[in-house]
PDB file of C-alpha atoms and ligand atoms in Angstrom:
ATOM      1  CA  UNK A   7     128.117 161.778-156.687  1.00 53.00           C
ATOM      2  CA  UNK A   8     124.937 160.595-158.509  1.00 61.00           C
ATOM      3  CA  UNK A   9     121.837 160.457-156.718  1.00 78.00           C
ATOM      4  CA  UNK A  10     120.081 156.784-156.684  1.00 94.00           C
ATOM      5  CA  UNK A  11     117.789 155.700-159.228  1.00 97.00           C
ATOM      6  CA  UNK A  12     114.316 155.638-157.837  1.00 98.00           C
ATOM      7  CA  UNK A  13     113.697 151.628-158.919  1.00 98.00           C
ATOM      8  CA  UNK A  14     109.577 150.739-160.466  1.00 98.00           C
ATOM      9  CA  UNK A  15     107.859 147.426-160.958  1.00 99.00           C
ATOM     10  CA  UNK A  16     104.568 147.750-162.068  1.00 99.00           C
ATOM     11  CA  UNK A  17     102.929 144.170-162.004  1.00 99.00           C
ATOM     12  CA  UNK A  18      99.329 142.711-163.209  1.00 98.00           C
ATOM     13  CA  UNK A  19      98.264 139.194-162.998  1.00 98.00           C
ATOM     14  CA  UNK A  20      99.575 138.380-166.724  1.00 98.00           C
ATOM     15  CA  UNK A  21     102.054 140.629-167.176  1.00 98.00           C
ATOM     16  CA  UNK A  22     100.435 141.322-170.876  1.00 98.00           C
ATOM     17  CA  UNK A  23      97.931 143.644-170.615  1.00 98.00           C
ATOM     18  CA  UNK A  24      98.145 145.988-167.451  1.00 98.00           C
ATOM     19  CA  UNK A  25     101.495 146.128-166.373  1.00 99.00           C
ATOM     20  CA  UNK A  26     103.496 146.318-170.028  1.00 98.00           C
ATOM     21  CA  UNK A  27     101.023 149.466-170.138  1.00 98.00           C
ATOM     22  CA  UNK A  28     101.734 150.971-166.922  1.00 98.00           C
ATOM     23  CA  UNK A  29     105.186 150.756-167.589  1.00 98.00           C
ATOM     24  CA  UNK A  30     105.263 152.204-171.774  1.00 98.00           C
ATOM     25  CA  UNK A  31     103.316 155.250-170.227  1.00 98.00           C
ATOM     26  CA  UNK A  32     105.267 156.024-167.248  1.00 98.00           C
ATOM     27  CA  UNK A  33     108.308 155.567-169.149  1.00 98.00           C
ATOM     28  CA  UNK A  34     107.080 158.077-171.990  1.00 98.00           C
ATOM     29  CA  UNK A  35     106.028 160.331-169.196  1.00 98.00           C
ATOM     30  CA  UNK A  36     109.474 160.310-167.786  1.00 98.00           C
ATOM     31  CA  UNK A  37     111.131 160.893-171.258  1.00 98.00           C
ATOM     32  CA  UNK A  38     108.470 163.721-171.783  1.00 98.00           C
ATOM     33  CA  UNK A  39     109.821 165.638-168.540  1.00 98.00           C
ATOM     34  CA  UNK A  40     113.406 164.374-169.353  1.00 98.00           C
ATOM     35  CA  UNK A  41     113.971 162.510-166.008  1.00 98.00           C
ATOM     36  CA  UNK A  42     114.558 159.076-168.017  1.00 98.00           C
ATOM     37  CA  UNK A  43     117.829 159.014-165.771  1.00 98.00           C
ATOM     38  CA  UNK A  44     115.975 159.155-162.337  1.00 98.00           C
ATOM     39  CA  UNK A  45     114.310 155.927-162.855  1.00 98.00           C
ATOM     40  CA  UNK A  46     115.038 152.007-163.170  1.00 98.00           C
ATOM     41  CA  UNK A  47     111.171 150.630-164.694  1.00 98.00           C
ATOM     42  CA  UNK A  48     109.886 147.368-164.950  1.00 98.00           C
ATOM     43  CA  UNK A  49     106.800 145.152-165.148  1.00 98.00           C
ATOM     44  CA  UNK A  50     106.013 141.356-164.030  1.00 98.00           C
ATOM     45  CA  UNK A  51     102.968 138.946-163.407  1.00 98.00           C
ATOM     46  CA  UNK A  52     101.772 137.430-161.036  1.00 98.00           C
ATOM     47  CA  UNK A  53     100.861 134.078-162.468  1.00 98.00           C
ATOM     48  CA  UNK A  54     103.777 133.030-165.073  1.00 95.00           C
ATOM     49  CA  UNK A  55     101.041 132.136-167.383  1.00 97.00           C
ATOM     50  CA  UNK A  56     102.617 133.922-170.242  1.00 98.00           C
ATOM     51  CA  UNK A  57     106.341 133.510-169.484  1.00 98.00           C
ATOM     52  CA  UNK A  58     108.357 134.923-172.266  1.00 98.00           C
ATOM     53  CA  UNK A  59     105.550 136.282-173.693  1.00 98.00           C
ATOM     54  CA  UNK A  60     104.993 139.484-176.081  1.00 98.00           C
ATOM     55  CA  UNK A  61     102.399 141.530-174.641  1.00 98.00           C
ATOM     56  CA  UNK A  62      98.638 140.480-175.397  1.00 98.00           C
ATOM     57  CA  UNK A  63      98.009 141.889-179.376  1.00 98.00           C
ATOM     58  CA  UNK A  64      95.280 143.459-178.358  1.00 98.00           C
ATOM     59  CA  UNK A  65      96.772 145.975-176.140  1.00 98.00           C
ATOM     60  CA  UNK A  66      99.642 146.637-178.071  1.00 98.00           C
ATOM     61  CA  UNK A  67      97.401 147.613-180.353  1.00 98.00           C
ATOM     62  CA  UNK A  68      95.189 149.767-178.412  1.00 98.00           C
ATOM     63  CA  UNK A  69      98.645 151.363-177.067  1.00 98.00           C
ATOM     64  CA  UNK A  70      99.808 151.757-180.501  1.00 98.00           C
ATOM     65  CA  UNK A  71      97.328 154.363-181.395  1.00 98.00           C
ATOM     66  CA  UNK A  72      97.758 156.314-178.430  1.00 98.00           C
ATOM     67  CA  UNK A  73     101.775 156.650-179.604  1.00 98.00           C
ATOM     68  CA  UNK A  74     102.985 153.857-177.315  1.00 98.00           C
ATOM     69  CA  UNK A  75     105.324 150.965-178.625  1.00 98.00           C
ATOM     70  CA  UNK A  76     104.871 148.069-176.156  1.00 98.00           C
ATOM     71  CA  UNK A  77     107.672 145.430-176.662  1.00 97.00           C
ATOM     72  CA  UNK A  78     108.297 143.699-173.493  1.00 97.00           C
ATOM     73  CA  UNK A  79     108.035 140.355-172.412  1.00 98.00           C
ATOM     74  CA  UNK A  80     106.189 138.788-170.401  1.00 98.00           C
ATOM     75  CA  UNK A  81     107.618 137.606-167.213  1.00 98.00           C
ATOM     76  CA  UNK A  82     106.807 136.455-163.299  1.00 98.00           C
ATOM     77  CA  UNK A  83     107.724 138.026-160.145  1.00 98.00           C
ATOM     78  CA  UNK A  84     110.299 136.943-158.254  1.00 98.00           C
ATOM     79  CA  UNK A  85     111.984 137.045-154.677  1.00 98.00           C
ATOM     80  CA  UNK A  86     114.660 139.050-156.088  1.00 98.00           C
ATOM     81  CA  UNK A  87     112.055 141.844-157.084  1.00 98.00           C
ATOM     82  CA  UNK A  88     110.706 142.774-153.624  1.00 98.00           C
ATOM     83  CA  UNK A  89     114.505 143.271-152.334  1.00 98.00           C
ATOM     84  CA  UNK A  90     115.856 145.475-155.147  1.00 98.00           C
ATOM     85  CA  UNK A  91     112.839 147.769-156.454  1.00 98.00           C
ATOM     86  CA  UNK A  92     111.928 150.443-153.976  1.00 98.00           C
ATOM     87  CA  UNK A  93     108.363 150.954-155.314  1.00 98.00           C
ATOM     88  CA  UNK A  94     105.880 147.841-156.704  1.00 98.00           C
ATOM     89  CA  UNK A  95     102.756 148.692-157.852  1.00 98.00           C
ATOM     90  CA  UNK A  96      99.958 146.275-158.754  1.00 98.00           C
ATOM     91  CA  UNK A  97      96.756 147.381-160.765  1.00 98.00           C
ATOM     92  CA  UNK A  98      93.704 145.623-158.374  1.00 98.00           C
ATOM     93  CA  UNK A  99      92.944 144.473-154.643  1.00 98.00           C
ATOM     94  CA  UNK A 100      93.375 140.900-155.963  1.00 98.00           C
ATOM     95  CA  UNK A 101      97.161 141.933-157.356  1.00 98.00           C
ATOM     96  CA  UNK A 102      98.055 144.189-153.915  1.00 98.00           C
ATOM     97  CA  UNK A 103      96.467 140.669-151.616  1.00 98.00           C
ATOM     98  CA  UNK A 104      98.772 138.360-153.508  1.00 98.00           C
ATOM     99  CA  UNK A 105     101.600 140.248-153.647  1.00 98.00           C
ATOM    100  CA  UNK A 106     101.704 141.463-149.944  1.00 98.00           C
ATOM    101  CA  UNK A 107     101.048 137.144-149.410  1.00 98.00           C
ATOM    102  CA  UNK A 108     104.717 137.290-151.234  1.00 98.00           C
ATOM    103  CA  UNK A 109     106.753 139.661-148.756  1.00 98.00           C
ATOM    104  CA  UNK A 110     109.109 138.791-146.075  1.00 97.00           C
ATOM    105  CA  UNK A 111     109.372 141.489-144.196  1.00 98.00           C
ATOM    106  CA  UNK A 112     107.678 145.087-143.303  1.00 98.00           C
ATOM    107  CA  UNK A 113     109.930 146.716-145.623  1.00 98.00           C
ATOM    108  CA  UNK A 114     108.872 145.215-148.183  1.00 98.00           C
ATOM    109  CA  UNK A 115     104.951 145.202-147.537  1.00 98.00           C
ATOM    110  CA  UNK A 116     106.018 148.983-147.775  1.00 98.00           C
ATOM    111  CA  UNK A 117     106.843 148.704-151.116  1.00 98.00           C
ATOM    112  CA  UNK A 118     103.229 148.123-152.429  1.00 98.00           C
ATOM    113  CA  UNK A 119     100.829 150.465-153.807  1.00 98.00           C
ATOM    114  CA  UNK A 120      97.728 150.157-156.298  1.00 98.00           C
ATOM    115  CA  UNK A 121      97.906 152.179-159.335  1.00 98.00           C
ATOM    116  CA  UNK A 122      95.089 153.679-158.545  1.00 98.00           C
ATOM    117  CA  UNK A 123      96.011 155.344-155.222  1.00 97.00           C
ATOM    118  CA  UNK A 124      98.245 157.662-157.059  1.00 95.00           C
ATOM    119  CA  UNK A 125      94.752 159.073-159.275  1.00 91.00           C
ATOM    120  CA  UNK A 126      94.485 162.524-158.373  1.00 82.00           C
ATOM    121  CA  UNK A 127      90.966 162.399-157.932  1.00 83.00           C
ATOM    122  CA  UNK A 128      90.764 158.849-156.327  1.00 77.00           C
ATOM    123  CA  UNK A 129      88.145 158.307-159.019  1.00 85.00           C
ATOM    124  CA  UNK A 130      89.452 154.676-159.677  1.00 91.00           C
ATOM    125  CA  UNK A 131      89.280 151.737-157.371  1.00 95.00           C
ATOM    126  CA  UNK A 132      91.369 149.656-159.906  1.00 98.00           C
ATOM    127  CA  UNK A 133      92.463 148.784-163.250  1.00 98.00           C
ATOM    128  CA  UNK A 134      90.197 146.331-164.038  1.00 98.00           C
ATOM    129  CA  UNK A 135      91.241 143.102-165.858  1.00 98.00           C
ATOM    130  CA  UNK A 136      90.581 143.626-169.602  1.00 98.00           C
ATOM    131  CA  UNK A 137      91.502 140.286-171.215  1.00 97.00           C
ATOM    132  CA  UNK A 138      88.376 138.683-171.343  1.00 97.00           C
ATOM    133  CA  UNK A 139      86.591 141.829-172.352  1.00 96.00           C
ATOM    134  CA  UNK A 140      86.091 143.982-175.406  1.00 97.00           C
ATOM    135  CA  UNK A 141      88.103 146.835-176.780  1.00 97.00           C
ATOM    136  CA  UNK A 142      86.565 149.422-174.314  1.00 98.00           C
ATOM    137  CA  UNK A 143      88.137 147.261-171.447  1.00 98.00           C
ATOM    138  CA  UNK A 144      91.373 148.178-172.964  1.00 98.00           C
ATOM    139  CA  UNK A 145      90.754 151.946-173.611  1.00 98.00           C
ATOM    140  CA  UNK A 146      89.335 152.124-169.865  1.00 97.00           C
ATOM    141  CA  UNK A 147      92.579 150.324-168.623  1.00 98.00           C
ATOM    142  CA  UNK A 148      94.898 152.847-170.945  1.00 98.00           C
ATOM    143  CA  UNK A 149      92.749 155.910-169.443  1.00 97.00           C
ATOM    144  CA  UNK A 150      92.955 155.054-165.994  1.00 97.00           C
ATOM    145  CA  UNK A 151      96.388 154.478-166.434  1.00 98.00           C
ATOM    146  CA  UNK A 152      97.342 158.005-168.436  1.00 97.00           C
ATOM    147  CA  UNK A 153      95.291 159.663-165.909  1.00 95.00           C
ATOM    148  CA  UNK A 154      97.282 157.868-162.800  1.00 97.00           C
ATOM    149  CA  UNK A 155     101.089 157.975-164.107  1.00 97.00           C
ATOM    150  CA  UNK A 156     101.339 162.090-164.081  1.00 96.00           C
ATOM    151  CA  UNK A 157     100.649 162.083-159.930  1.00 95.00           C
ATOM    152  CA  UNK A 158     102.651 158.722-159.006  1.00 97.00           C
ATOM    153  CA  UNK A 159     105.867 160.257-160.830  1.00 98.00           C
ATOM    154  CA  UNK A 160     104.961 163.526-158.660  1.00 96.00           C
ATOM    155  CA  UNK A 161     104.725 160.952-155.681  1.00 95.00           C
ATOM    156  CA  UNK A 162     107.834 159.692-156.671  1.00 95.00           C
ATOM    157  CA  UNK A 163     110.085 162.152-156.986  1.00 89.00           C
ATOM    158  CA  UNK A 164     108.605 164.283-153.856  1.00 83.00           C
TER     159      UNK A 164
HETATM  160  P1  4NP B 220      96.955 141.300-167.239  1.00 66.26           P
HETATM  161  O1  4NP B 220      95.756 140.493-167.948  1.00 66.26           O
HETATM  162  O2  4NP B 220      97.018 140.801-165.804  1.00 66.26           O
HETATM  163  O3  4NP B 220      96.528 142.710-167.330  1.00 66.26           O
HETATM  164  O4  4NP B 220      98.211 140.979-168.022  1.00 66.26           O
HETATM  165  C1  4NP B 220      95.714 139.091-167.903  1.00 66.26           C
HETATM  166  C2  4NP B 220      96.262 138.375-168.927  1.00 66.26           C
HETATM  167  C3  4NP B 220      96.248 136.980-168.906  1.00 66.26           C
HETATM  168  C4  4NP B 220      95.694 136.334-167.826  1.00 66.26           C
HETATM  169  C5  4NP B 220      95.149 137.059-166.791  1.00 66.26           C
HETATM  170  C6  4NP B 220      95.163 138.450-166.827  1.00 66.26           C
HETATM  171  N1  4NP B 220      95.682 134.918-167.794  1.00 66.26           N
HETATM  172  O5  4NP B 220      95.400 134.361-166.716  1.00 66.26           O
HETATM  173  O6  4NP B 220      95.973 134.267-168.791  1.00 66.26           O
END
């Protein structure tokens, strides 16, 4: 029989900076340790500003160079997302407050995490919002978020 698909929504407020970014590196991670099949990845926002949406130029860009191809779209959260992920990770205290506002249940409060928790050195407190910022906003947010992805897939799969 095949084993379940361990299901990942990463989500930011925009769904064009953060998130897209969280989810091109953890799925190049994956590919890298050739456990592509394990997962089921995704990314949404929190505000549906940017509904259907490439990701923000800026940080395709600044993902580009680091060998990442970001082509989603943006899109917003929905009910259906907290019942059929098993993991949804948000990127600041602002993202884990609204989305634990959005649950319906315990089991599905138990589904959130911020990026940052899985840092192996706890030296982040977020990923800080880089769209009103410069280009070092973006490199910080693509750091934090190379340095995070290698422990939450270890998290993940243990
Ligand atoms: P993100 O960045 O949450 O990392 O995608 C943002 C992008 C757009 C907006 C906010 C945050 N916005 O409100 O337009």
């Amino acid at each position: 029989m095949e084993n379940k698909k361990i299901k990942v929504l990463f989500v930011c407020l925009g769904n064009i900076c953060r998130s897209p970014a969280a989810e091109v590196i953890f799925l190049k991670k994956i590919a890298n340790r050739g456990i592509t099949d394990k997962f089921i990845v995704d990314s949404a926002g929190l505000n549906g500003y940017h509904n259907g949406e490439p990701a923000d130029s800026r940080m395709r860009s600044h993902a580009k160079r680091r060998g990442y191809e970001i082509n989603s779209r943006s899109r917003k959260i929905s009910r259906a997302d907290f019942e059929f992920f098993d993991h949804i990770i948000g990127m600041d205290n602002s993202n884990i407050s609204i989305l634990k506002s959005l649950t319906c249940n315990n089991e599905e409060i138990c589904k959130i995490s911020k990026m940052t928790d899985h840092s192996p050195n706890n030296q982040y407190d977020s990923v800080p919002d880089p769209y009103y910022g410069g280009s070092d906003g973006f490199e910080n947010v693509l750091d934090i978020l190379e340095e995070c992805t290698d422990s939450l897939i270890n998290n993940l799969e243990s």
